[in-house]
XYZ file of C-alpha atoms in Angstrom:
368
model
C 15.265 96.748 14.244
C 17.282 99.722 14.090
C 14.572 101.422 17.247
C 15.309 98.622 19.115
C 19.242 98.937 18.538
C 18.947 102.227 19.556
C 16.909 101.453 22.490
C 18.781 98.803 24.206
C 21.962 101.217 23.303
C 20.431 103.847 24.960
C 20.000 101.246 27.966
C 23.720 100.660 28.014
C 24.606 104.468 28.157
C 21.738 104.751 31.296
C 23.629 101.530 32.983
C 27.240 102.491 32.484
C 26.265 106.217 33.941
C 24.759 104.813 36.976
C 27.415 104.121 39.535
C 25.573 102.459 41.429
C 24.315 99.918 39.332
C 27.990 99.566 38.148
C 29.513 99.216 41.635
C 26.357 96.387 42.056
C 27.498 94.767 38.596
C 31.251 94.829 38.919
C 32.004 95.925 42.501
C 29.996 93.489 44.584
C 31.533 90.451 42.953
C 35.094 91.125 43.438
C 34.292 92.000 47.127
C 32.422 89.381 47.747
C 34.576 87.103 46.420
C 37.590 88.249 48.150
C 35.830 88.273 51.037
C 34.429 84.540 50.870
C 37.918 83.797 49.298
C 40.256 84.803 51.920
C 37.761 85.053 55.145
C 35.763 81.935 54.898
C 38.394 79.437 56.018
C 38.659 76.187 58.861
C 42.498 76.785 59.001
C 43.754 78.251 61.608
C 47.067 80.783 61.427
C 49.205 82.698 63.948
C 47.015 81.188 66.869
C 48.520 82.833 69.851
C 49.494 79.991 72.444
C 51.344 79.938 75.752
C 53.579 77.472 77.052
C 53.937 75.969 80.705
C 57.564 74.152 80.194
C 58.423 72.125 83.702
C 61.525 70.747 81.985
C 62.858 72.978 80.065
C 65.676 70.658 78.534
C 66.375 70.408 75.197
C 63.807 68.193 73.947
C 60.982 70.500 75.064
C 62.813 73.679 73.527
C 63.183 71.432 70.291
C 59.578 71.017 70.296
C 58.806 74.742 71.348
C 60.945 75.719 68.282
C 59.150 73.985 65.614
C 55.729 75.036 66.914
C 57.000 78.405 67.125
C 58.502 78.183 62.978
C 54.810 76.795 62.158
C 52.401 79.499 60.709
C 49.785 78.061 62.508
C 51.168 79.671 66.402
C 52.462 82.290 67.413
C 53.705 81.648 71.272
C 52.529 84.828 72.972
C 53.768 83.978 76.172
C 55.668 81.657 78.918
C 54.593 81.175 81.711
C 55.575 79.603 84.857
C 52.685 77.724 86.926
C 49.639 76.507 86.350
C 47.560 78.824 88.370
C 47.930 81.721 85.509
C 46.549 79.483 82.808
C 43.031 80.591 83.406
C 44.010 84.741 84.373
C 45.351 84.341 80.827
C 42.361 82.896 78.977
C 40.379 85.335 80.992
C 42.226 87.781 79.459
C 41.887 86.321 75.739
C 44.783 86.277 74.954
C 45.814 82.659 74.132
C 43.565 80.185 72.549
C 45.667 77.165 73.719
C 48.570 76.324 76.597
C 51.079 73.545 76.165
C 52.073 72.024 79.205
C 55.645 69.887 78.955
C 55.694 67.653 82.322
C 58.501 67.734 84.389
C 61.685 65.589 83.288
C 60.616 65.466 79.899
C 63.728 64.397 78.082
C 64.619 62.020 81.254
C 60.477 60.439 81.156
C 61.516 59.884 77.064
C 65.032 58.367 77.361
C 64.063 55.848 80.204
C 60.096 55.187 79.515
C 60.378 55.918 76.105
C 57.182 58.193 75.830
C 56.469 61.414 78.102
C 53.335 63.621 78.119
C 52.479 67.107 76.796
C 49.222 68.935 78.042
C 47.185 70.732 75.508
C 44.457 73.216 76.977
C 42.575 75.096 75.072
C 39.769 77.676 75.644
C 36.245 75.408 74.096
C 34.587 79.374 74.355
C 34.615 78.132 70.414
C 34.668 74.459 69.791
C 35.520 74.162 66.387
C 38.298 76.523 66.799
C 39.572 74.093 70.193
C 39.372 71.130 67.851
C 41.521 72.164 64.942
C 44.406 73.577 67.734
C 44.267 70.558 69.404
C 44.696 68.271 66.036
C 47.393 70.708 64.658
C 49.535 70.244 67.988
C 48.966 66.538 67.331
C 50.420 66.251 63.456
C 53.605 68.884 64.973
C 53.993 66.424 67.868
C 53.994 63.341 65.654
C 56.285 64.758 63.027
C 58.754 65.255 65.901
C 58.155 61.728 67.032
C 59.086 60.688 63.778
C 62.009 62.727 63.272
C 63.795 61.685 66.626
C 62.699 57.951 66.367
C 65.155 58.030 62.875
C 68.028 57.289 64.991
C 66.418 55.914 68.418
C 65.714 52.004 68.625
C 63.018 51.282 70.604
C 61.099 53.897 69.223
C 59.617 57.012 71.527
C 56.268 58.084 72.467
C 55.140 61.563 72.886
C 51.523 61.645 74.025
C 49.209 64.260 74.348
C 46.564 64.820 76.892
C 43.766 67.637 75.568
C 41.824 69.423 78.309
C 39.004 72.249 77.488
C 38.214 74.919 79.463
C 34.746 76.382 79.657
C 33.071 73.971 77.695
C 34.381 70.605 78.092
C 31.597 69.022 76.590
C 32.530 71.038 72.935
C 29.104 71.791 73.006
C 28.570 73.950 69.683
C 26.079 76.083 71.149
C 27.920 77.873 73.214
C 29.864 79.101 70.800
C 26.286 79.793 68.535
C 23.480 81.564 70.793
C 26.358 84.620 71.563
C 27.063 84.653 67.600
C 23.252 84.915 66.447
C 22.020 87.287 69.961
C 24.905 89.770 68.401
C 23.891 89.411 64.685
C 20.008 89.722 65.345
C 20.668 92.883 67.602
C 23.190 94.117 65.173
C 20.792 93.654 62.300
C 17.457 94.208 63.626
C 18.488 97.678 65.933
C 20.150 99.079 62.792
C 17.740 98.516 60.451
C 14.760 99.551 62.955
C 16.637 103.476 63.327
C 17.714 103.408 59.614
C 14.505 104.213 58.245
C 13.334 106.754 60.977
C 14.823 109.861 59.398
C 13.938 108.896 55.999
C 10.269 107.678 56.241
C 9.708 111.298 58.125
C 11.409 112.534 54.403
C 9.464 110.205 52.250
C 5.995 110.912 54.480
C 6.508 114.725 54.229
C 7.039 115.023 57.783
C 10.887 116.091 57.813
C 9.294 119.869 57.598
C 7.921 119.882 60.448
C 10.847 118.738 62.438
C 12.515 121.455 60.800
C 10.946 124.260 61.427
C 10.106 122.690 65.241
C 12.190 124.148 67.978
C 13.708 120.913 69.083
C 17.301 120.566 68.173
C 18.940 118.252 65.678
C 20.334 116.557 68.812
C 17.662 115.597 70.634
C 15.622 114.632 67.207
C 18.442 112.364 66.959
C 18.292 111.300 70.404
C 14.897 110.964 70.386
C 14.750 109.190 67.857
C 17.225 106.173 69.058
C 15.756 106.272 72.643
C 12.424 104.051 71.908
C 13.550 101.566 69.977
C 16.083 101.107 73.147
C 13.349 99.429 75.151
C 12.333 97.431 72.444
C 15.529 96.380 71.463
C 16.664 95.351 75.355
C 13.193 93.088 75.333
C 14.435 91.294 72.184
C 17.641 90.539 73.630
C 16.111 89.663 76.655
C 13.984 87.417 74.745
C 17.098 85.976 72.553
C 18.722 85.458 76.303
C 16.294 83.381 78.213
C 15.457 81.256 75.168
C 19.192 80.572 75.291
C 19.457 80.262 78.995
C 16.456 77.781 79.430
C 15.920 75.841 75.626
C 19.983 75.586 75.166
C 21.159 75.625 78.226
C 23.482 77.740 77.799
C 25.706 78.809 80.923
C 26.050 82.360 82.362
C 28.752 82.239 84.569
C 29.654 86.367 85.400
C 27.493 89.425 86.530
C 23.877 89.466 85.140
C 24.014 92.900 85.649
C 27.114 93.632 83.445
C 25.652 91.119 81.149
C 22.816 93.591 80.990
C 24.513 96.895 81.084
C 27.164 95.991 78.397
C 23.934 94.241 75.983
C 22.602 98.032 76.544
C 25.633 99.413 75.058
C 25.654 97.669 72.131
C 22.369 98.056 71.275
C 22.825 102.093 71.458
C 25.932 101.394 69.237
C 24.021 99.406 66.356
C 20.850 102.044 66.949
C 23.169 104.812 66.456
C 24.779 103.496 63.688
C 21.059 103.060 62.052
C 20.064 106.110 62.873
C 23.531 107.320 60.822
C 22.673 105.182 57.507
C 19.103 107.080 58.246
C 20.650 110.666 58.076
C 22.726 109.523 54.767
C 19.784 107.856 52.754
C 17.220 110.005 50.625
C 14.594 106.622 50.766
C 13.442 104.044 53.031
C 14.459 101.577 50.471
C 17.839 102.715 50.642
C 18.508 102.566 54.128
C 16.809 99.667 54.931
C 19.201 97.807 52.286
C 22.189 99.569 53.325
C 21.709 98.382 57.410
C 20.746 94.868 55.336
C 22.810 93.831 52.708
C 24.900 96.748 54.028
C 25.851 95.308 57.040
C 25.192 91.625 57.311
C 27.949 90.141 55.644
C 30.159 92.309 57.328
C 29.263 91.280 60.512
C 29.149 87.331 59.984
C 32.402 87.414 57.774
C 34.210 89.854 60.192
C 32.649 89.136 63.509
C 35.140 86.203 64.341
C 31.362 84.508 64.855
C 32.292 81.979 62.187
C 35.320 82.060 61.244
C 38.387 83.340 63.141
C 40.116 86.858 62.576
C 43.446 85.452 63.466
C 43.908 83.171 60.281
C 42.485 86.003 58.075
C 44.909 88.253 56.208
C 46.140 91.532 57.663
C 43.981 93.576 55.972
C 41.120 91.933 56.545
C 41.973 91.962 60.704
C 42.654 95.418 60.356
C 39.012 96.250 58.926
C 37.379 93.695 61.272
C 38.333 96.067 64.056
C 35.913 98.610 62.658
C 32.775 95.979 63.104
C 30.944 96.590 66.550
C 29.631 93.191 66.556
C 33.418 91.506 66.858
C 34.077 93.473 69.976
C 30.435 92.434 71.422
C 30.778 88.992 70.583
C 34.104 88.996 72.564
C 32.449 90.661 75.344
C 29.392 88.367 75.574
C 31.688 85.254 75.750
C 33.743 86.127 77.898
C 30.718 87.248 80.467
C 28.478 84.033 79.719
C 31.559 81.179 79.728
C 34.428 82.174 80.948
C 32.230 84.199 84.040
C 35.114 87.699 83.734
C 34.743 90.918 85.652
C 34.830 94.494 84.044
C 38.259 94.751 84.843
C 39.005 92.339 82.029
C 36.754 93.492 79.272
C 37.182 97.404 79.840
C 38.513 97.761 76.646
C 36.111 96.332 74.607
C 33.417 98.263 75.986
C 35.247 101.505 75.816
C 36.050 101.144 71.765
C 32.041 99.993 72.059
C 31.380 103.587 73.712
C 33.589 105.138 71.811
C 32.017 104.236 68.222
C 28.412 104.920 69.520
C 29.820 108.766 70.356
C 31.167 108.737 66.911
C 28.061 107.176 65.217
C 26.068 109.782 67.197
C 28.271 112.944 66.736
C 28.420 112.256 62.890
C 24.461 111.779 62.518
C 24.134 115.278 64.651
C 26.643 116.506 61.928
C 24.622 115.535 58.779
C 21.723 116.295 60.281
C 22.696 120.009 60.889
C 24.273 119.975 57.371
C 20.935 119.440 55.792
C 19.216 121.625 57.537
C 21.360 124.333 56.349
């Protein structure tokens, strides 16, 4: 009895020196349950909204007020016709517009009901849905409130339009999500284990003592898997296009060059993990485990950034996949030029230059 005390204490000691295994046993939990606590929500919060007000009496800035005091919008902007309501989902940067009719306190006090307009961009159905039904219970509770001292009652109905996918087809907002996590994933992981299987095969001397340069073995080594990883998304593309039918309403060719981009983003960040990890087994469950809840959590695939906490939106920024994802819908539904998503692709570029410069870096440190 007292070997096997000794034994299984000797077990603890080996376990509670390991910081890895500790991180696994005690880190992973807590961040994956503050993750799944405070990501993984259908509520929406500080939804940024415009509003198209025809009126503009008291009534409608009543009604602007209280939407504005909710926590669930934030009015970004006002603006003044109807023909800037698409240049401003175009733009992303309002979900929904609220459209008060003209004469909207005179339409109430004589007809007793009047009209409000809520559009919203269906680019993510779910996400249209929930706007549309929290406008509803603010528009109500209004109702209520005012009809406390007015006999007949009023009406304030509201008349929902969706832009881009009328239909609130869910697909739409699911073939761009899974073509940016299978790229993100499968590019990643493909480059992770290059650098380390040339370690763990007994190869890595030869590259060192070869006179090509630890750029272009880096370089080399993400520029194969390009080609493979444009005919997967290729693949991924035309089995949307032609078994979902799902839409592509801008440039093919910007569709194409910007799907290029992000692949040489997630390969360079594999080939990064690569240069860090001493084993194939490492890598490959850094770029998996690693990076897959990340990027479904903090993608804005499932869930939306907005209605996350701050920190939480601050780190999602750092996620390739959330830019790409914002990219890829806006090319496919909403049909935008370059012009519109330049600076998506440049934080794109500019992580891939990082990703790239960094692996050059280690690489040259261990070759010292």
């Amino acid at each position: 009895m007292k070997r096997f005390i000794g034994f299984v204490t000797k077990e603890f000691y080996h376990i509670f020196r390991d910081k890895r295994s500790m991180f696994i046993l005690f880190g992973m939990p807590i961040v994956q349950i503050m993750l799944f606590g405070f990501a993984i929500t259908n509520e929406i919060n500080n939804v940024n909204i415009a509003i198209l007000d025809k009126s503009k009496d008291t009534e409608t800035q009543k009604i602007i007020n209280k939407i504005s005091a909710s926590k669930y919008f934030n009015i970004e902007k006002e603006i003044s016709n109807e023909s800037q309501i698409e240049a401003i989902f175009k733009q992303g940067k309002v979900k929904a517009v609220l459209v008060f009719e003209k004469n909207f306190i005179k339409t109430l006090q004589t007809q007793k009901q009047a009209k409000v307009q809520v559009i919203t961009d269906a680019t993510d159905p779910n996400i249209a849905n929930t706007i549309t039904n929290y406008v509803n219970a603010i528009l109500q509770n209004h109702t209520q409130e005012i009809n406390k001292a007015n006999r007949p009652s009023y009406q304030i109905q509201t008349q929902t339009q969706m832009y881009y996918n009328p239909e609130l087809k869910s697909v739409f907002g699911f073939v761009p999500g899974v073509m940016t996590i299978i790229l993100m994933l499968v590019s990643a992981m493909m480059t992770s284990i290059s650098i380390t299987r040339e370690k763990e095969l007994g190869t890595m001397e030869v590259l060192l003592v070869s006179p090509i340069k630890p750029f272009q073995v880096i370089i080399g080594k993400v520029f194969p898997y390009i080609f493979l990883s444009i005919i997967n998304a290729a693949v991924i593309l035309l089995l949307g296009v032609f078994v979902f039918r799902m839409p592509i309403e801008g440039s093919l060719l910007l569709l194409a060059l910007e799907s290029i981009l992000f692949i040489i983003t997630a390969l360079s960040l594999g080939i990064l993990i690569s240069t860090l990890s001493n084993s194939q087994q490492t890598a490959m469950m850094i770029s998996l485990m690693g990076l897959m809840l990340p990027v479904i959590i903090l993608s804005g695939f499932i869930f939306p950034i907005s209605s996350m906490p701050l920190p939480l939106q601050v780190i999602s920024n750092i996620i390739p996949a959330k830019w790409f994802i914002i990219i890829i819908k806006a090319i496919m539904l909403k049909g935008v030029t370059f012009s519109i998503i330049w600076k998506e692709t440049l934080i794109l570029f500019g992580m891939t230059v990082f990703f790239i410069v960094l692996s050059i870096k280690k690489y040259k440190i261990r070759l010292e």
